[in-house]
mmCIF file with all atom_site columns, C-alpha atoms in Angstrom:
data_model
loop_
_atom_site.group_PDB
_atom_site.id
_atom_site.type_symbol
_atom_site.label_atom_id
_atom_site.label_alt_id
_atom_site.label_comp_id
_atom_site.label_asym_id
_atom_site.label_entity_id
_atom_site.label_seq_id
_atom_site.pdbx_PDB_ins_code
_atom_site.Cartn_x
_atom_site.Cartn_y
_atom_site.Cartn_z
_atom_site.occupancy
_atom_site.B_iso_or_equiv
_atom_site.pdbx_formal_charge
_atom_site.auth_seq_id
_atom_site.auth_comp_id
_atom_site.auth_asym_id
_atom_site.auth_atom_id
_atom_site.pdbx_PDB_model_num
ATOM 1   C CA . MET A 1 1   ? -0.274  -0.058  0.153   1.00 0.00 ? 631 MET A CA 1
ATOM 2   C CA . ALA A 1 2   ? 1.641   3.421   -1.314  1.00 0.00 ? 632 ALA A CA 1
ATOM 3   C CA . PRO A 1 3   ? 1.570   6.259   1.549   1.00 0.00 ? 633 PRO A CA 1
ATOM 4   C CA . VAL A 1 4   ? -1.203  8.866   0.054   1.00 0.00 ? 634 VAL A CA 1
ATOM 5   C CA . THR A 1 5   ? -0.272  12.590  -0.575  1.00 0.00 ? 635 THR A CA 1
ATOM 6   C CA . PRO A 1 6   ? -2.228  14.830  1.511   1.00 0.00 ? 636 PRO A CA 1
ATOM 7   C CA . PHE A 1 7   ? -4.137  17.543  -0.730  1.00 0.00 ? 637 PHE A CA 1
ATOM 8   C CA . ASN A 1 8   ? -1.822  20.667  0.769   1.00 0.00 ? 638 ASN A CA 1
ATOM 9   C CA . GLN A 1 9   ? 0.980   18.761  -0.296  1.00 0.00 ? 639 GLN A CA 1
ATOM 10  C CA . LEU A 1 10  ? -0.080  17.757  -3.976  1.00 0.00 ? 640 LEU A CA 1
ATOM 11  C CA . SER A 1 11  ? 2.211   19.665  -6.501  1.00 0.00 ? 641 SER A CA 1
ATOM 12  C CA . ASN A 1 12  ? 1.619   17.818  -10.145 1.00 0.00 ? 642 ASN A CA 1
ATOM 13  C CA . VAL A 1 13  ? -0.729  15.653  -11.711 1.00 0.00 ? 643 VAL A CA 1
ATOM 14  C CA . GLU A 1 14  ? 1.141   12.852  -10.826 1.00 0.00 ? 644 GLU A CA 1
ATOM 15  C CA . GLN A 1 15  ? 0.629   13.412  -7.481  1.00 0.00 ? 645 GLN A CA 1
ATOM 16  C CA . ALA A 1 16  ? -2.920  14.187  -7.621  1.00 0.00 ? 646 ALA A CA 1
ATOM 17  C CA . GLU A 1 17  ? -3.455  10.896  -9.397  1.00 0.00 ? 647 GLU A CA 1
ATOM 18  C CA . ASP A 1 18  ? -1.923  9.072   -7.280  1.00 0.00 ? 648 ASP A CA 1
ATOM 19  C CA . TYR A 1 19  ? -3.510  10.506  -4.606  1.00 0.00 ? 649 TYR A CA 1
ATOM 20  C CA . ALA A 1 20  ? -7.176  9.685   -5.743  1.00 0.00 ? 650 ALA A CA 1
ATOM 21  C CA . GLU A 1 21  ? -5.780  6.168   -6.753  1.00 0.00 ? 651 GLU A CA 1
ATOM 22  C CA . ASN A 1 22  ? -4.819  5.171   -3.716  1.00 0.00 ? 652 ASN A CA 1
ATOM 23  C CA . LEU A 1 23  ? -7.162  6.823   -1.284  1.00 0.00 ? 653 LEU A CA 1
ATOM 24  C CA . PHE A 1 24  ? -9.154  3.691   -1.170  1.00 0.00 ? 654 PHE A CA 1
ATOM 25  C CA . VAL A 1 25  ? -6.865  1.073   -1.317  1.00 0.00 ? 655 VAL A CA 1
ATOM 26  C CA . GLY A 1 26  ? -5.407  -0.890  2.138   1.00 0.00 ? 656 GLY A CA 1
ATOM 27  C CA . ARG A 1 27  ? -3.431  -3.566  2.954   1.00 0.00 ? 657 ARG A CA 1
ATOM 28  C CA . SER A 1 28  ? -6.014  -6.078  2.077   1.00 0.00 ? 658 SER A CA 1
ATOM 29  C CA . VAL A 1 29  ? -9.382  -4.411  1.530   1.00 0.00 ? 659 VAL A CA 1
ATOM 30  C CA . ARG A 1 30  ? -10.463 -1.440  -1.134  1.00 0.00 ? 660 ARG A CA 1
ATOM 31  C CA . LEU A 1 31  ? -13.428 0.843   -0.080  1.00 0.00 ? 661 LEU A CA 1
ATOM 32  C CA . ARG A 1 32  ? -15.775 0.854   -3.500  1.00 0.00 ? 662 ARG A CA 1
ATOM 33  C CA . PRO A 1 33  ? -19.408 2.215   -4.434  1.00 0.00 ? 663 PRO A CA 1
ATOM 34  C CA . LEU A 1 34  ? -22.503 -0.007  -2.963  1.00 0.00 ? 664 LEU A CA 1
ATOM 35  C CA . ARG A 1 35  ? -23.602 -2.017  -5.613  1.00 0.00 ? 665 ARG A CA 1
ATOM 36  C CA . GLU A 1 36  ? -27.211 -3.564  -6.141  1.00 0.00 ? 666 GLU A CA 1
ATOM 37  C CA . ASP A 1 37  ? -25.658 -7.243  -5.657  1.00 0.00 ? 667 ASP A CA 1
ATOM 38  C CA . ASP A 1 38  ? -24.352 -6.469  -2.161  1.00 0.00 ? 668 ASP A CA 1
ATOM 39  C CA . LEU A 1 39  ? -27.588 -5.751  -0.523  1.00 0.00 ? 669 LEU A CA 1
ATOM 40  C CA . PRO A 1 40  ? -29.094 -9.393  -0.016  1.00 0.00 ? 670 PRO A CA 1
ATOM 41  C CA . TYR A 1 41  ? -25.833 -9.870  1.817   1.00 0.00 ? 671 TYR A CA 1
ATOM 42  C CA . LEU A 1 42  ? -26.370 -6.536  3.927   1.00 0.00 ? 672 LEU A CA 1
ATOM 43  C CA . GLU A 1 43  ? -29.884 -7.599  4.516   1.00 0.00 ? 673 GLU A CA 1
ATOM 44  C CA . GLN A 1 44  ? -28.607 -11.273 5.844   1.00 0.00 ? 674 GLN A CA 1
ATOM 45  C CA . TRP A 1 45  ? -25.659 -10.247 7.812   1.00 0.00 ? 675 TRP A CA 1
ATOM 46  C CA . TRP A 1 46  ? -27.698 -7.439  9.710   1.00 0.00 ? 676 TRP A CA 1
ATOM 47  C CA . PHE A 1 47  ? -29.914 -10.059 11.272  1.00 0.00 ? 677 PHE A CA 1
ATOM 48  C CA . ASP A 1 48  ? -27.471 -12.657 12.196  1.00 0.00 ? 678 ASP A CA 1
ATOM 49  C CA . PRO A 1 49  ? -27.564 -12.645 15.688  1.00 0.00 ? 679 PRO A CA 1
ATOM 50  C CA . SER A 1 50  ? -24.062 -12.423 16.202  1.00 0.00 ? 680 SER A CA 1
ATOM 51  C CA . ILE A 1 51  ? -24.428 -8.825  14.205  1.00 0.00 ? 681 ILE A CA 1
ATOM 52  C CA . VAL A 1 52  ? -27.709 -7.800  15.657  1.00 0.00 ? 682 VAL A CA 1
ATOM 53  C CA . VAL A 1 53  ? -26.237 -8.092  19.303  1.00 0.00 ? 683 VAL A CA 1
ATOM 54  C CA . LEU A 1 54  ? -23.534 -5.575  18.469  1.00 0.00 ? 684 LEU A CA 1
ATOM 55  C CA . GLN A 1 55  ? -25.209 -3.219  16.053  1.00 0.00 ? 685 GLN A CA 1
ATOM 56  C CA . ASN A 1 56  ? -28.474 -2.312  17.635  1.00 0.00 ? 686 ASN A CA 1
ATOM 57  C CA . HIS A 1 57  ? -29.824 -1.435  20.831  1.00 0.00 ? 687 HIS A CA 1
ATOM 58  C CA . THR A 1 58  ? -31.785 -4.505  20.817  1.00 0.00 ? 688 THR A CA 1
ATOM 59  C CA . VAL A 1 59  ? -32.298 -7.918  19.275  1.00 0.00 ? 689 VAL A CA 1
ATOM 60  C CA . LEU A 1 60  ? -35.664 -7.811  17.294  1.00 0.00 ? 690 LEU A CA 1
ATOM 61  C CA . PRO A 1 61  ? -36.829 -9.062  14.062  1.00 0.00 ? 691 PRO A CA 1
ATOM 62  C CA . ARG A 1 62  ? -37.355 -6.320  11.171  1.00 0.00 ? 692 ARG A CA 1
ATOM 63  C CA . PRO A 1 63  ? -39.176 -6.576  8.061   1.00 0.00 ? 693 PRO A CA 1
ATOM 64  C CA . GLU A 1 64  ? -36.730 -7.137  5.147   1.00 0.00 ? 694 GLU A CA 1
ATOM 65  C CA . GLY A 1 65  ? -36.097 -4.281  2.818   1.00 0.00 ? 695 GLY A CA 1
ATOM 66  C CA . GLY A 1 66  ? -35.636 -1.552  5.173   1.00 0.00 ? 696 GLY A CA 1
ATOM 67  C CA . VAL A 1 67  ? -32.141 -2.917  5.510   1.00 0.00 ? 697 VAL A CA 1
ATOM 68  C CA . SER A 1 68  ? -31.510 -2.433  1.937   1.00 0.00 ? 698 SER A CA 1
ATOM 69  C CA . GLU A 1 69  ? -33.017 1.242   2.021   1.00 0.00 ? 699 GLU A CA 1
ATOM 70  C CA . GLN A 1 70  ? -30.825 2.358   4.956   1.00 0.00 ? 700 GLN A CA 1
ATOM 71  C CA . PHE A 1 71  ? -27.439 0.914   3.428   1.00 0.00 ? 701 PHE A CA 1
ATOM 72  C CA . SER A 1 72  ? -28.501 2.426   0.034   1.00 0.00 ? 702 SER A CA 1
ATOM 73  C CA . GLN A 1 73  ? -29.167 6.024   1.779   1.00 0.00 ? 703 GLN A CA 1
ATOM 74  C CA . TRP A 1 74  ? -25.825 5.925   3.609   1.00 0.00 ? 704 TRP A CA 1
ATOM 75  C CA . SER A 1 75  ? -23.935 4.692   0.251   1.00 0.00 ? 705 SER A CA 1
ATOM 76  C CA . ALA A 1 76  ? -25.848 7.443   -2.309  1.00 0.00 ? 706 ALA A CA 1
ATOM 77  C CA . ASN A 1 77  ? -22.664 9.648   -1.485  1.00 0.00 ? 707 ASN A CA 1
ATOM 78  C CA . THR A 1 78  ? -24.604 12.985  -2.858  1.00 0.00 ? 708 THR A CA 1
ATOM 79  C CA . SER A 1 79  ? -23.758 14.889  0.160   1.00 0.00 ? 709 SER A CA 1
ATOM 80  C CA . SER A 1 80  ? -20.629 15.344  2.368   1.00 0.00 ? 710 SER A CA 1
ATOM 81  C CA . GLU A 1 81  ? -22.835 14.768  5.465   1.00 0.00 ? 711 GLU A CA 1
ATOM 82  C CA . ALA A 1 82  ? -22.908 11.203  5.047   1.00 0.00 ? 712 ALA A CA 1
ATOM 83  C CA . VAL A 1 83  ? -20.551 8.951   2.910   1.00 0.00 ? 713 VAL A CA 1
ATOM 84  C CA . GLY A 1 84  ? -21.110 4.888   3.039   1.00 0.00 ? 714 GLY A CA 1
ATOM 85  C CA . PHE A 1 85  ? -18.818 2.449   0.981   1.00 0.00 ? 715 PHE A CA 1
ATOM 86  C CA . SER A 1 86  ? -18.818 -1.375  0.255   1.00 0.00 ? 716 SER A CA 1
ATOM 87  C CA . ILE A 1 87  ? -15.582 -3.245  1.533   1.00 0.00 ? 717 ILE A CA 1
ATOM 88  C CA . GLU A 1 88  ? -13.790 -5.567  -0.845  1.00 0.00 ? 718 GLU A CA 1
ATOM 89  C CA . LEU A 1 89  ? -11.198 -7.857  -0.398  1.00 0.00 ? 719 LEU A CA 1
ATOM 90  C CA . THR A 1 90  ? -8.344  -6.683  -2.945  1.00 0.00 ? 720 THR A CA 1
ATOM 91  C CA . GLU A 1 91  ? -6.725  -9.657  -4.365  1.00 0.00 ? 721 GLU A CA 1
ATOM 92  C CA . THR A 1 92  ? -10.764 -11.367 -5.165  1.00 0.00 ? 722 THR A CA 1
ATOM 93  C CA . GLU A 1 93  ? -12.847 -8.609  -5.526  1.00 0.00 ? 723 GLU A CA 1
ATOM 94  C CA . GLU A 1 94  ? -15.102 -10.623 -2.642  1.00 0.00 ? 724 GLU A CA 1
ATOM 95  C CA . PHE A 1 95  ? -17.434 -8.615  -0.680  1.00 0.00 ? 725 PHE A CA 1
ATOM 96  C CA . VAL A 1 96  ? -16.869 -8.867  2.807   1.00 0.00 ? 726 VAL A CA 1
ATOM 97  C CA . GLY A 1 97  ? -19.027 -5.663  4.573   1.00 0.00 ? 727 GLY A CA 1
ATOM 98  C CA . HIS A 1 98  ? -19.411 -1.947  4.640   1.00 0.00 ? 728 HIS A CA 1
ATOM 99  C CA . VAL A 1 99  ? -18.423 1.530   6.337   1.00 0.00 ? 729 VAL A CA 1
ATOM 100 C CA . THR A 1 100 ? -20.231 4.671   7.102   1.00 0.00 ? 730 THR A CA 1
ATOM 101 C CA . LEU A 1 101 ? -18.975 7.820   7.951   1.00 0.00 ? 731 LEU A CA 1
ATOM 102 C CA . TYR A 1 102 ? -22.225 9.588   9.073   1.00 0.00 ? 732 TYR A CA 1
ATOM 103 C CA . GLY A 1 103 ? -23.339 12.645  11.006  1.00 0.00 ? 733 GLY A CA 1
ATOM 104 C CA . ARG A 1 104 ? -20.922 14.717  9.629   1.00 0.00 ? 734 ARG A CA 1
ATOM 105 C CA . ASN A 1 105 ? -20.912 18.109  11.386  1.00 0.00 ? 735 ASN A CA 1
ATOM 106 C CA . PRO A 1 106 ? -19.315 21.144  9.441   1.00 0.00 ? 736 PRO A CA 1
ATOM 107 C CA . ILE A 1 107 ? -18.980 23.439  12.265  1.00 0.00 ? 737 ILE A CA 1
ATOM 108 C CA . ASN A 1 108 ? -17.258 21.179  14.835  1.00 0.00 ? 738 ASN A CA 1
ATOM 109 C CA . GLN A 1 109 ? -15.640 18.906  11.892  1.00 0.00 ? 739 GLN A CA 1
ATOM 110 C CA . SER A 1 110 ? -16.584 15.606  13.018  1.00 0.00 ? 740 SER A CA 1
ATOM 111 C CA . ALA A 1 111 ? -18.473 12.731  12.000  1.00 0.00 ? 741 ALA A CA 1
ATOM 112 C CA . THR A 1 112 ? -19.366 9.131   13.471  1.00 0.00 ? 742 THR A CA 1
ATOM 113 C CA . LEU A 1 113 ? -17.980 5.935   11.749  1.00 0.00 ? 743 LEU A CA 1
ATOM 114 C CA . ALA A 1 114 ? -19.946 2.522   11.606  1.00 0.00 ? 744 ALA A CA 1
ATOM 115 C CA . ILE A 1 115 ? -19.206 -0.610  9.956   1.00 0.00 ? 745 ILE A CA 1
ATOM 116 C CA . VAL A 1 116 ? -20.435 -3.933  9.596   1.00 0.00 ? 746 VAL A CA 1
ATOM 117 C CA . LEU A 1 117 ? -18.700 -6.927  8.101   1.00 0.00 ? 747 LEU A CA 1
ATOM 118 C CA . GLY A 1 118 ? -19.968 -10.463 7.303   1.00 0.00 ? 748 GLY A CA 1
ATOM 119 C CA . PRO A 1 119 ? -19.374 -12.807 10.233  1.00 0.00 ? 749 PRO A CA 1
ATOM 120 C CA . GLU A 1 120 ? -17.119 -15.310 8.173   1.00 0.00 ? 750 GLU A CA 1
ATOM 121 C CA . PHE A 1 121 ? -14.648 -12.342 8.059   1.00 0.00 ? 751 PHE A CA 1
ATOM 122 C CA . HIS A 1 122 ? -14.507 -11.677 11.341  1.00 0.00 ? 752 HIS A CA 1
ATOM 123 C CA . GLY A 1 123 ? -10.987 -11.845 12.887  1.00 0.00 ? 753 GLY A CA 1
ATOM 124 C CA . ARG A 1 124 ? -8.611  -11.579 10.059  1.00 0.00 ? 754 ARG A CA 1
ATOM 125 C CA . GLY A 1 125 ? -7.823  -7.675  9.805   1.00 0.00 ? 755 GLY A CA 1
ATOM 126 C CA . TYR A 1 126 ? -10.524 -6.848  7.112   1.00 0.00 ? 756 TYR A CA 1
ATOM 127 C CA . GLY A 1 127 ? -12.628 -4.620  9.682   1.00 0.00 ? 757 GLY A CA 1
ATOM 128 C CA . SER A 1 128 ? -9.162  -2.417  10.849  1.00 0.00 ? 758 SER A CA 1
ATOM 129 C CA . ASP A 1 129 ? -7.848  -2.028  7.579   1.00 0.00 ? 759 ASP A CA 1
ATOM 130 C CA . ALA A 1 130 ? -11.310 -0.746  6.569   1.00 0.00 ? 760 ALA A CA 1
ATOM 131 C CA . VAL A 1 131 ? -11.257 1.446   9.413   1.00 0.00 ? 761 VAL A CA 1
ATOM 132 C CA . ARG A 1 132 ? -8.218  2.776   8.435   1.00 0.00 ? 762 ARG A CA 1
ATOM 133 C CA . LEU A 1 133 ? -9.202  3.999   4.921   1.00 0.00 ? 763 LEU A CA 1
ATOM 134 C CA . ALA A 1 134 ? -12.461 5.272   6.604   1.00 0.00 ? 764 ALA A CA 1
ATOM 135 C CA . VAL A 1 135 ? -10.877 7.340   8.458   1.00 0.00 ? 765 VAL A CA 1
ATOM 136 C CA . LYS A 1 136 ? -7.995  8.619   6.298   1.00 0.00 ? 766 LYS A CA 1
ATOM 137 C CA . TYR A 1 137 ? -10.933 9.344   3.714   1.00 0.00 ? 767 TYR A CA 1
ATOM 138 C CA . GLY A 1 138 ? -12.619 11.733  6.343   1.00 0.00 ? 768 GLY A CA 1
ATOM 139 C CA . PHE A 1 139 ? -9.462  13.430  7.438   1.00 0.00 ? 769 PHE A CA 1
ATOM 140 C CA . LEU A 1 140 ? -7.868  13.878  3.709   1.00 0.00 ? 770 LEU A CA 1
ATOM 141 C CA . GLN A 1 141 ? -11.280 14.492  1.458   1.00 0.00 ? 771 GLN A CA 1
ATOM 142 C CA . LEU A 1 142 ? -13.838 15.538  4.098   1.00 0.00 ? 772 LEU A CA 1
ATOM 143 C CA . GLY A 1 143 ? -11.845 17.578  6.259   1.00 0.00 ? 773 GLY A CA 1
ATOM 144 C CA . LEU A 1 144 ? -12.882 16.227  9.990   1.00 0.00 ? 774 LEU A CA 1
ATOM 145 C CA . ASN A 1 145 ? -10.912 16.600  12.618  1.00 0.00 ? 775 ASN A CA 1
ATOM 146 C CA . ARG A 1 146 ? -12.639 13.979  14.882  1.00 0.00 ? 776 ARG A CA 1
ATOM 147 C CA . ILE A 1 147 ? -13.782 10.541  14.145  1.00 0.00 ? 777 ILE A CA 1
ATOM 148 C CA . GLU A 1 148 ? -15.914 9.164   16.934  1.00 0.00 ? 778 GLU A CA 1
ATOM 149 C CA . LEU A 1 149 ? -18.156 5.522   17.199  1.00 0.00 ? 779 LEU A CA 1
ATOM 150 C CA . GLN A 1 150 ? -19.821 3.904   19.847  1.00 0.00 ? 780 GLN A CA 1
ATOM 151 C CA . THR A 1 151 ? -20.005 0.342   20.889  1.00 0.00 ? 781 THR A CA 1
ATOM 152 C CA . TRP A 1 152 ? -21.093 -1.940  23.840  1.00 0.00 ? 782 TRP A CA 1
ATOM 153 C CA . ALA A 1 153 ? -18.298 -3.072  26.242  1.00 0.00 ? 783 ALA A CA 1
ATOM 154 C CA . PHE A 1 154 ? -18.689 -6.881  25.395  1.00 0.00 ? 784 PHE A CA 1
ATOM 155 C CA . ASN A 1 155 ? -17.607 -6.045  21.898  1.00 0.00 ? 785 ASN A CA 1
ATOM 156 C CA . THR A 1 156 ? -14.001 -6.584  22.730  1.00 0.00 ? 786 THR A CA 1
ATOM 157 C CA . ARG A 1 157 ? -13.192 -7.818  18.993  1.00 0.00 ? 787 ARG A CA 1
ATOM 158 C CA . GLY A 1 158 ? -14.396 -4.539  17.971  1.00 0.00 ? 788 GLY A CA 1
ATOM 159 C CA . ILE A 1 159 ? -12.757 -2.450  20.842  1.00 0.00 ? 789 ILE A CA 1
ATOM 160 C CA . ALA A 1 160 ? -9.467  -4.189  19.921  1.00 0.00 ? 790 ALA A CA 1
ATOM 161 C CA . SER A 1 161 ? -9.991  -3.637  16.206  1.00 0.00 ? 791 SER A CA 1
ATOM 162 C CA . TYR A 1 162 ? -10.558 0.065   16.841  1.00 0.00 ? 792 TYR A CA 1
ATOM 163 C CA . THR A 1 163 ? -7.785  0.363   19.075  1.00 0.00 ? 793 THR A CA 1
ATOM 164 C CA . LYS A 1 164 ? -5.565  -1.217  16.165  1.00 0.00 ? 794 LYS A CA 1
ATOM 165 C CA . ALA A 1 165 ? -6.663  1.220   13.804  1.00 0.00 ? 795 ALA A CA 1
ATOM 166 C CA . GLY A 1 166 ? -5.972  4.267   16.129  1.00 0.00 ? 796 GLY A CA 1
ATOM 167 C CA . PHE A 1 167 ? -9.015  4.956   18.379  1.00 0.00 ? 797 PHE A CA 1
ATOM 168 C CA . VAL A 1 168 ? -8.674  5.475   22.114  1.00 0.00 ? 798 VAL A CA 1
ATOM 169 C CA . GLU A 1 169 ? -11.239 5.205   24.489  1.00 0.00 ? 799 GLU A CA 1
ATOM 170 C CA . GLU A 1 170 ? -12.744 8.278   25.907  1.00 0.00 ? 800 GLU A CA 1
ATOM 171 C CA . GLY A 1 171 ? -15.412 7.289   28.367  1.00 0.00 ? 801 GLY A CA 1
ATOM 172 C CA . ARG A 1 172 ? -18.454 5.390   28.882  1.00 0.00 ? 802 ARG A CA 1
ATOM 173 C CA . ARG A 1 173 ? -22.134 6.019   28.810  1.00 0.00 ? 803 ARG A CA 1
ATOM 174 C CA . ARG A 1 174 ? -22.503 3.458   32.115  1.00 0.00 ? 804 ARG A CA 1
ATOM 175 C CA . GLU A 1 175 ? -25.329 0.646   31.891  1.00 0.00 ? 805 GLU A CA 1
ATOM 176 C CA . ALA A 1 176 ? -26.847 2.064   28.915  1.00 0.00 ? 806 ALA A CA 1
ATOM 177 C CA . VAL A 1 177 ? -27.775 -0.949  27.615  1.00 0.00 ? 807 VAL A CA 1
ATOM 178 C CA . PHE A 1 178 ? -29.562 -4.162  28.424  1.00 0.00 ? 808 PHE A CA 1
ATOM 179 C CA . PHE A 1 179 ? -28.845 -7.677  26.955  1.00 0.00 ? 809 PHE A CA 1
ATOM 180 C CA . ASN A 1 180 ? -29.386 -11.038 28.113  1.00 0.00 ? 810 ASN A CA 1
ATOM 181 C CA . GLY A 1 181 ? -31.026 -9.926  31.321  1.00 0.00 ? 811 GLY A CA 1
ATOM 182 C CA . ARG A 1 182 ? -27.648 -7.610  32.223  1.00 0.00 ? 812 ARG A CA 1
ATOM 183 C CA . ARG A 1 183 ? -26.652 -4.324  32.006  1.00 0.00 ? 813 ARG A CA 1
ATOM 184 C CA . HIS A 1 184 ? -23.944 -3.229  29.921  1.00 0.00 ? 814 HIS A CA 1
ATOM 185 C CA . ASP A 1 185 ? -21.771 -0.502  29.139  1.00 0.00 ? 815 ASP A CA 1
ATOM 186 C CA . GLU A 1 186 ? -21.880 1.663   26.295  1.00 0.00 ? 816 GLU A CA 1
ATOM 187 C CA . VAL A 1 187 ? -17.912 2.394   25.268  1.00 0.00 ? 817 VAL A CA 1
ATOM 188 C CA . ILE A 1 188 ? -17.444 6.007   23.401  1.00 0.00 ? 818 ILE A CA 1
ATOM 189 C CA . MET A 1 189 ? -14.293 5.667   21.049  1.00 0.00 ? 819 MET A CA 1
ATOM 190 C CA . ALA A 1 190 ? -12.553 8.395   18.995  1.00 0.00 ? 820 ALA A CA 1
ATOM 191 C CA . ILE A 1 191 ? -9.226  9.677   17.011  1.00 0.00 ? 821 ILE A CA 1
ATOM 192 C CA . LEU A 1 192 ? -8.528  13.014  16.475  1.00 0.00 ? 822 LEU A CA 1
ATOM 193 C CA . ARG A 1 193 ? -6.821  14.126  12.770  1.00 0.00 ? 823 ARG A CA 1
ATOM 194 C CA . ASP A 1 194 ? -3.479  14.886  14.798  1.00 0.00 ? 824 ASP A CA 1
ATOM 195 C CA . ASP A 1 195 ? -3.553  11.882  16.621  1.00 0.00 ? 825 ASP A CA 1
ATOM 196 C CA . TRP A 1 196 ? -3.764  10.247  12.764  1.00 0.00 ? 826 TRP A CA 1
ATOM 197 C CA . ALA A 1 197 ? -1.057  12.435  11.587  1.00 0.00 ? 827 ALA A CA 1
ATOM 198 C CA . GLY A 1 198 ? 1.331   11.763  13.902  1.00 0.00 ? 828 GLY A CA 1
ATOM 199 C CA . ASN A 1 199 ? 0.923   7.863   13.473  1.00 0.00 ? 829 ASN A CA 1
ATOM 200 C CA . SER A 1 200 ? 0.350   7.686   9.392   1.00 0.00 ? 830 SER A CA 1
#
C-alpha cells in the first residue's frame, strides 16, 4: 500500500492521480461504491444474531427491505454529511462488508463511523484495514478533525480492532444497554486528525 499524499502537499498531476488512486486501497481491502448485489448480503448479515447483538440496541426481528434502503441512503454519496462504501478484498474482489461516516458536522468537523462485516470475515484484519481507510478518507477528503464511534463494552473484538486503527477510549455511558438480562456499558471511542497524522 503506497502512502497517500495529502491534498495540501500535491504539486503536480502525477501526485494528484496517485492520491486519488490510493485513497481507497488498503493492505487487504479496498473501498468501492455500493452495488445492488451487495444488498442481499447486508440484509442477511444485519439479521445474523452475531451482528444484531453488536449493532443494535435490542435484538428484534425487522421486516425485510428496510436494511437495503438504509444502506442505499448511507451510500448514495450525494452529500458530504454522510458517505458510505462497500468493502471488498483487493485480491479476489469478494464483498466482505460496509463502512460509513455519518452525521458530519461541518462546524465541529466531526463525524461518526460505523462498520459491518460478514460474520465469516471477522478476525482476519479486514475490519481494521477498512476502518483505517475510512478514517483516512474522513481526514484527507472531508476535512474532519474528529471521528468517533460507539460500541458495547462486551464487544471486545471490535474494541481491539478500533484500537488497532488508532481509536482511543474517551469514556463510557454506564449501564446504557440491556442484553441477556444484564446491563452493559456503552464505550465511546474517537480518533483526532493530529493523532492520526502523527501515526500515519
